[in-house]
Coordinates of C-alpha atoms in Angstrom, one line a residue:
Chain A
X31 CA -3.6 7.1 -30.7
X32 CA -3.5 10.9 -30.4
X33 CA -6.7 11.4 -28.5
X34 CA -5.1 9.0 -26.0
X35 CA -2.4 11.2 -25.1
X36 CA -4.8 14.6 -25.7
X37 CA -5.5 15.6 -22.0
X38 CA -1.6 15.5 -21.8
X39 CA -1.5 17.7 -24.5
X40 CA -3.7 19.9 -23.2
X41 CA -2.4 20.1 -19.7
X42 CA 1.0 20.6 -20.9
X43 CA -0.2 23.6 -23.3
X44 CA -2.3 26.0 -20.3
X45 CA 1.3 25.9 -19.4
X46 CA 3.7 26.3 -22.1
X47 CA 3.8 25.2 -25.7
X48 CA 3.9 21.9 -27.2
X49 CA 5.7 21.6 -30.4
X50 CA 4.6 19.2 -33.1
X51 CA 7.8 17.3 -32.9
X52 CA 7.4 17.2 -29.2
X53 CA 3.9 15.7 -29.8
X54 CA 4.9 13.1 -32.0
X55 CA 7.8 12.1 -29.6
X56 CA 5.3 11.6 -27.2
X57 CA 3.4 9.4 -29.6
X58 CA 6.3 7.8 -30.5
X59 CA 7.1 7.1 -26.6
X60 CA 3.5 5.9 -26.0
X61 CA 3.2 1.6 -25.4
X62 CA 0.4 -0.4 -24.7
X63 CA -3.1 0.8 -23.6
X64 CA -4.6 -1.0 -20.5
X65 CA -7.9 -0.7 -18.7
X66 CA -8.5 -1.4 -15.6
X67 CA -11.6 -1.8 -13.8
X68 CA -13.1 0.5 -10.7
X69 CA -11.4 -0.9 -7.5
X70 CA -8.1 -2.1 -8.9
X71 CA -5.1 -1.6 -8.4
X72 CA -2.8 0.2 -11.5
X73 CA 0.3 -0.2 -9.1
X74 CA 1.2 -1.3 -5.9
X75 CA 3.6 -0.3 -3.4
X76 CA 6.9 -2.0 -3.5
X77 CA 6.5 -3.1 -6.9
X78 CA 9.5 -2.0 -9.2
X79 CA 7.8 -1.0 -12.9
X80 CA 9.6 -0.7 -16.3
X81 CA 6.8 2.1 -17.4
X82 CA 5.1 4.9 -16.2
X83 CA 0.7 5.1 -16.7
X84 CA -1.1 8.3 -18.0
X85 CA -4.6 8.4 -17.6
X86 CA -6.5 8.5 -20.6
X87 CA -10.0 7.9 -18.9
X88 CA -10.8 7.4 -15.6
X89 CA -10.3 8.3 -11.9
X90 CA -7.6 7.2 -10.3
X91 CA -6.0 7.8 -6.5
X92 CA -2.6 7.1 -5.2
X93 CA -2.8 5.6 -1.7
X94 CA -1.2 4.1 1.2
X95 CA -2.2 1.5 3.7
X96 CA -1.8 1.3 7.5
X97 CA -1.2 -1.5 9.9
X98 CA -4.7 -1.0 11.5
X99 CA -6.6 -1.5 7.7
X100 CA -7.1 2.5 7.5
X101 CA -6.1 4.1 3.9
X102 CA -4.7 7.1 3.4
X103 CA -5.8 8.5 -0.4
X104 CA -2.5 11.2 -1.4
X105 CA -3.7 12.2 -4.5
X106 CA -6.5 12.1 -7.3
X107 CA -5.6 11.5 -10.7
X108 CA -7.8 12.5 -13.2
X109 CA -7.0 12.2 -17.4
X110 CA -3.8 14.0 -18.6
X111 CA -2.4 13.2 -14.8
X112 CA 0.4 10.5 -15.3
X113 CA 0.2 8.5 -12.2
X114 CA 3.5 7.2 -11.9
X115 CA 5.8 9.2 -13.9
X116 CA 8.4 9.5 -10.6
X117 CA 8.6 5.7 -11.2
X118 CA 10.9 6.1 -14.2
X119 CA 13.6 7.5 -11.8
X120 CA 12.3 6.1 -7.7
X121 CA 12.1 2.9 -9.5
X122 CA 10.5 1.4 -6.1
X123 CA 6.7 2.3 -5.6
X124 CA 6.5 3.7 -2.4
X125 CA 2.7 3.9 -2.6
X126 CA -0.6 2.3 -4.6
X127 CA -2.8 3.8 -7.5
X128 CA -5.8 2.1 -7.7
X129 CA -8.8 2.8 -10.2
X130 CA -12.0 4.7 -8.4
X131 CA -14.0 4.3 -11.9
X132 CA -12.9 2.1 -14.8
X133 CA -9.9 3.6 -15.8
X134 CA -7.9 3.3 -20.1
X135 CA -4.3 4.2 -19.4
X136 CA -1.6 4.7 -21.6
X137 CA 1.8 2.7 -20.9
X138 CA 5.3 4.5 -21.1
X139 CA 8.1 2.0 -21.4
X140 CA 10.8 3.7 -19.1
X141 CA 13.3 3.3 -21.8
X142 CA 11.0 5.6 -24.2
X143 CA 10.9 8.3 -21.1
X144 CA 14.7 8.0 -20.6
X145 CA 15.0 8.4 -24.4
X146 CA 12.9 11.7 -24.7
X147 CA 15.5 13.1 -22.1
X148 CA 18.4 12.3 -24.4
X149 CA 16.5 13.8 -26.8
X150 CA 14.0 16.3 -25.9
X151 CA 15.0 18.6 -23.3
X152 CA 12.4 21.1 -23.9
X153 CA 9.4 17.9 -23.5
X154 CA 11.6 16.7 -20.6
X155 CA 11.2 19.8 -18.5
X156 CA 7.2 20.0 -19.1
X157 CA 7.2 16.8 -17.7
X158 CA 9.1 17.9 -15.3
X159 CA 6.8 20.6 -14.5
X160 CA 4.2 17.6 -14.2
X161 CA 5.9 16.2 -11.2
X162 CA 6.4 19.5 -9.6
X163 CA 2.3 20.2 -10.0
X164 CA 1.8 17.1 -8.3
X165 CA 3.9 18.5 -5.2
X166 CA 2.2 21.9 -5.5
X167 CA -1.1 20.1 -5.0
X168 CA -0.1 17.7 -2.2
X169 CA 1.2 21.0 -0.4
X170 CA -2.0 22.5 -0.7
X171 CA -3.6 19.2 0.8
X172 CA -0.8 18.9 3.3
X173 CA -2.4 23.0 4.5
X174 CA -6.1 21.9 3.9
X175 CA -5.6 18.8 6.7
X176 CA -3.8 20.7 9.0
X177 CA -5.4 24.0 9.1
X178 CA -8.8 23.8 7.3
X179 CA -12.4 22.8 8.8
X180 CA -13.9 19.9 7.4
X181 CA -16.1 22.5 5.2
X182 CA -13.4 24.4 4.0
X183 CA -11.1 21.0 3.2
X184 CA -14.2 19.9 1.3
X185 CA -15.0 22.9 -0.5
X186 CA -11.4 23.1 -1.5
X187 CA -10.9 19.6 -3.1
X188 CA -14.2 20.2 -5.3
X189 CA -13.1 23.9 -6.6
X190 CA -9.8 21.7 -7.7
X191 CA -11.0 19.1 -8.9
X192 CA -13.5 21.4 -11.2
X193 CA -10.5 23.6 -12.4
X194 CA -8.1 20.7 -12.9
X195 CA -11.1 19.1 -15.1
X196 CA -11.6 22.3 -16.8
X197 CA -8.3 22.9 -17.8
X198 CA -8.0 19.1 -19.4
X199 CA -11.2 20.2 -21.5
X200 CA -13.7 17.4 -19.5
X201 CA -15.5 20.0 -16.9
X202 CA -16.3 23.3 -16.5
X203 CA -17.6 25.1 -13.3
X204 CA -21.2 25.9 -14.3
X205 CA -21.3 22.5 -15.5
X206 CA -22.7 19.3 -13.6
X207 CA -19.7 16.8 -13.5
X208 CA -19.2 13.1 -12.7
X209 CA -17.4 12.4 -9.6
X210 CA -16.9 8.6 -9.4
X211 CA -16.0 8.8 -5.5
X212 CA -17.8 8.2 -2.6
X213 CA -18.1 9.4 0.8
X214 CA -15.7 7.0 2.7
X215 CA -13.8 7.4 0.0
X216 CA -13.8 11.2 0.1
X217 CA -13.0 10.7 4.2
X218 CA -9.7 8.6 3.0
X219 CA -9.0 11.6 1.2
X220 CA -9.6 14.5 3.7
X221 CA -8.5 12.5 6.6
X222 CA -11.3 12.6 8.0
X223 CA -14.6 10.2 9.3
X224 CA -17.3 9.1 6.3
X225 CA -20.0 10.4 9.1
X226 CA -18.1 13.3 9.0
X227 CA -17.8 13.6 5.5
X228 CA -21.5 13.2 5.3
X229 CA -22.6 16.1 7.5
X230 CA -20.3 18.5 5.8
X231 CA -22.0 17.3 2.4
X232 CA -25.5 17.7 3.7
X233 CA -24.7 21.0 5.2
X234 CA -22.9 22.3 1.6
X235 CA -26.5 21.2 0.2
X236 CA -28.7 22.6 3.0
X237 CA -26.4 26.1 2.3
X238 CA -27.0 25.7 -1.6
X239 CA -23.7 25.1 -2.5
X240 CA -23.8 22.2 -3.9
X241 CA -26.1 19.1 -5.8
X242 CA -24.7 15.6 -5.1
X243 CA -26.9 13.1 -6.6
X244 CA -25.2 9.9 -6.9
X245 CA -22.2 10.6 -8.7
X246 CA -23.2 13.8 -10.5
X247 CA -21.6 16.7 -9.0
X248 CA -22.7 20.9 -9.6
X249 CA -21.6 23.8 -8.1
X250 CA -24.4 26.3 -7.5
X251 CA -22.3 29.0 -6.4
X252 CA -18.9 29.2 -7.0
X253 CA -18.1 32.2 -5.8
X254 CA -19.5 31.4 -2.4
X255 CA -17.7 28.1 -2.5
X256 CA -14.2 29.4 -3.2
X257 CA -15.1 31.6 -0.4
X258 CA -15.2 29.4 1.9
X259 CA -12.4 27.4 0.8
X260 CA -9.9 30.3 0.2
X261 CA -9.5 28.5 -3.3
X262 CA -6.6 30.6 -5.1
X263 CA -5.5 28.5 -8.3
X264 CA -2.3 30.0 -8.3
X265 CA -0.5 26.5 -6.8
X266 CA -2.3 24.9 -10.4
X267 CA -0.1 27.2 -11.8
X268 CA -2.3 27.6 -14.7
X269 CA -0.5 30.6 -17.3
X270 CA 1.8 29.7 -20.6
X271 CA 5.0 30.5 -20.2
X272 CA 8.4 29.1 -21.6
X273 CA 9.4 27.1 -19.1
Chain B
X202 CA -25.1 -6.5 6.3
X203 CA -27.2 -3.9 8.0
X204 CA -27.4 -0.4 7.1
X205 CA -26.7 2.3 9.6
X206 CA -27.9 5.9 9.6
X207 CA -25.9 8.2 11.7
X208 CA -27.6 11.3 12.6
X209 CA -25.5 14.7 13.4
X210 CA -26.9 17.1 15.9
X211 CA -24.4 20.2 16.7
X212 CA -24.6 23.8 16.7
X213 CA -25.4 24.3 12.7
X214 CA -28.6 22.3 13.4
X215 CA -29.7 18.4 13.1
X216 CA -28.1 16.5 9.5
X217 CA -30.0 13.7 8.9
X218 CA -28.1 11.1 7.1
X219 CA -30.1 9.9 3.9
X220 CA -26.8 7.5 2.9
X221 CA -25.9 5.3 5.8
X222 CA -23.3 2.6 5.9
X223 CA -23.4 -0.8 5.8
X224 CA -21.8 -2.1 8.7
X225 CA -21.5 -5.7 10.3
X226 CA -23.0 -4.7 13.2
X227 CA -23.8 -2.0 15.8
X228 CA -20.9 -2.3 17.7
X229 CA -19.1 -1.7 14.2
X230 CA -21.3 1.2 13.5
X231 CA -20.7 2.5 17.1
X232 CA -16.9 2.5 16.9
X233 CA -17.6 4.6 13.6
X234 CA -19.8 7.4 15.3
X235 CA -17.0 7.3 17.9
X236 CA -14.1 8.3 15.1
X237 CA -16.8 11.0 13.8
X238 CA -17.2 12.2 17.5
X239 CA -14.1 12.1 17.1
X240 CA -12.5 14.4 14.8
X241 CA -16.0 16.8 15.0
X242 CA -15.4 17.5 18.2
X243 CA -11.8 19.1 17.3
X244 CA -13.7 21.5 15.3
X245 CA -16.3 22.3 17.9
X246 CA -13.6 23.0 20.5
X247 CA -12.0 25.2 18.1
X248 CA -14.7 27.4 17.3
X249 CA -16.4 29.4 19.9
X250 CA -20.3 29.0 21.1
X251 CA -20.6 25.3 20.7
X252 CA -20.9 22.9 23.2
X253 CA -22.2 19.9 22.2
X254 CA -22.5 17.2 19.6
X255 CA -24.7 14.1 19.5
X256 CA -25.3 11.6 16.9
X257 CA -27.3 8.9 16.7
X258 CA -27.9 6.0 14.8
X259 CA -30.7 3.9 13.6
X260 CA -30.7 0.7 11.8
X261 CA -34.3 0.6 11.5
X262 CA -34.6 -2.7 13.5
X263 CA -33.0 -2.7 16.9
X264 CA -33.8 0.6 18.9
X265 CA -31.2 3.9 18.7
X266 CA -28.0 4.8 20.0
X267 CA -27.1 8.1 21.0
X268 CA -23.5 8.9 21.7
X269 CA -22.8 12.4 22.9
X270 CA -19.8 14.6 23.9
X271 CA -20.2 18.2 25.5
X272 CA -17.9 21.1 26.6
X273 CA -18.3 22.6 30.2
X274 CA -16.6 25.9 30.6
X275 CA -16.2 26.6 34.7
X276 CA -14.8 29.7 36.1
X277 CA -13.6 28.7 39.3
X278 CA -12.5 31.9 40.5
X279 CA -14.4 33.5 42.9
X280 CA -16.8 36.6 41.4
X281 CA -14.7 40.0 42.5
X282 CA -17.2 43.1 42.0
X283 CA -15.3 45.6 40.4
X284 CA -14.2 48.3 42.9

């Protein structure tokens, strides 16, 4: 169904163009649609999968697990994001994705990905690009645990999450949003304590940054927020270029 | 399983927690203020002026916990007047 694969479409066009052909090889690639409900896993490590899972609806994170029960969240998915696409080539899953919300995905048999590289080399290099945007982020992650403060770490994930949400068509930043994730949940991601986690929220409210009620998210002042967080969307690499 | 409310006090003011956990117990709940203590207290070092962070927690039926940590700063030089 083309609205299935529409937040791909949409992701792939803030950064270059998607032809109708290209579109329809997509389509054509796309398998079976699975859901999968909040707390499960899509994936898990050392599992060997014949197809790769975009995210039609849903929250998703990819995560590992230590020895000593602590979990270590590496990445949020949101719709558009394809969760697994590096599985088509790593073949071994060296890490989880599990569903924070109930999640519809869209299946890609690996032999319909290895088919639109024989074909489509223009397609095959936005997705590509995908991949690489992944690794832009978790660099920007990697700076925001090592050299941010638990406000600054914070106030950076929200400006990207908002912008990544924005650019898929499902957000916008004077907007409220729904953030299905919670606060130990949001400590798994920033590496740091829920407690922790809970101060710096309160203190984003107390400083009118922020609403969090539940799961409904606004940003009351953005350019206070991005401030703090020295958010600069260049790593999102969001301008259309041939690539 | 209980519900525990942990209570920040540091140099940005007093954040009362209106969340909580639910923990197994307090010793569970104390271990967890230990890992915030934890990895607040690298920031405080880090950033000049504070010297002190406390949280407490209440469950509402058995009496609060405080756990503390503070920063002492002693110049153990003796004082040379200038001239």
């Amino acid at each position: 169904m083309i609205e299935d694969i529409d937040a791909l479409v949409r992701k792939l066009e803030r950064r270059d163009t998607v032809s109708p052909e290209e579109r329809a090889a997509l389509l054509a690639a796309a398998g079976p649609m699975i859901t999968f409900a909040a707390g499960t896993d899509l994936v898990r490590e050392g599992d060997r999968p014949d197809r790769s899972m975009l995210v039609a609806q849903g929250f998703t994170t990819r995560y590992r697990l230590l020895g000593d029960g602590t979990r270590q969240i590496t990445a949020i998915h949101l719709p558009g994001d394809f969760v697994d696409l590096h599985s088509f080539l790593i073949r071994t899953m060296d890490h989880s994705v599990g569903a924070l919300s109930a999640c519809r995905v869209v299946t890609f048999p690996h032999t319909n990905l290895r088919m639109i590289t024989e074909r489509y080399p223009h397609l095959s290099r936005m997705l590509w690009l995908m991949t690489l945007l992944d690794s832009a982020i978790h660099r920007e992650w990697i700076v925001a645990m090592g050299r941010r403060s638990a406000l600054e770490q914070l106030a950076h994930l929200l400006c990207e999450i908002f912008t990544r949400l924005s650019v898929v068509g499902l957000g916008d930043r004077d907007r409220e949003l729904i953030l299905p994730i919670n606060q130990t949940e949001l400590g798994d991601t920033l590496g740091l304590s829920t407690v922790h986690v809970n101060r710096t929220l309160q203190q984003m409210r107390a400083e009118h940054l922020i609403t969090w009620q539940g799961q409904t998210v606004r940003i009351l002042d953005w350019q206070r927020l991005a401030g703090i967080a020295e958010f600069d969307e260049t790593y999102l690499h969001l301008d259309a270029e041939a690539r | 399983m209980p519900h525990y409310y942990f209570d920040v006090h540091d140099k940005d003011g007093i954040f009362h927690d209106e969340v909580g956990l639910d923990l197994p117990d307090m010793e569970t709940a104390i271990t967890e203020a230990r890992r915030a203590l934890a990895d607040m207290t690298k920031e405080m070092l880090i950033g000049a002026g504070a010297e002190g962070i406390q949280i407490i927690i209440h469950d509402g039926a058995n009496g609060p916990v405080r756990l503390s940590v503070s920063l002492e700063t002693t110049r153990l030089g003796e004082h040379r007047p200038d001239g």
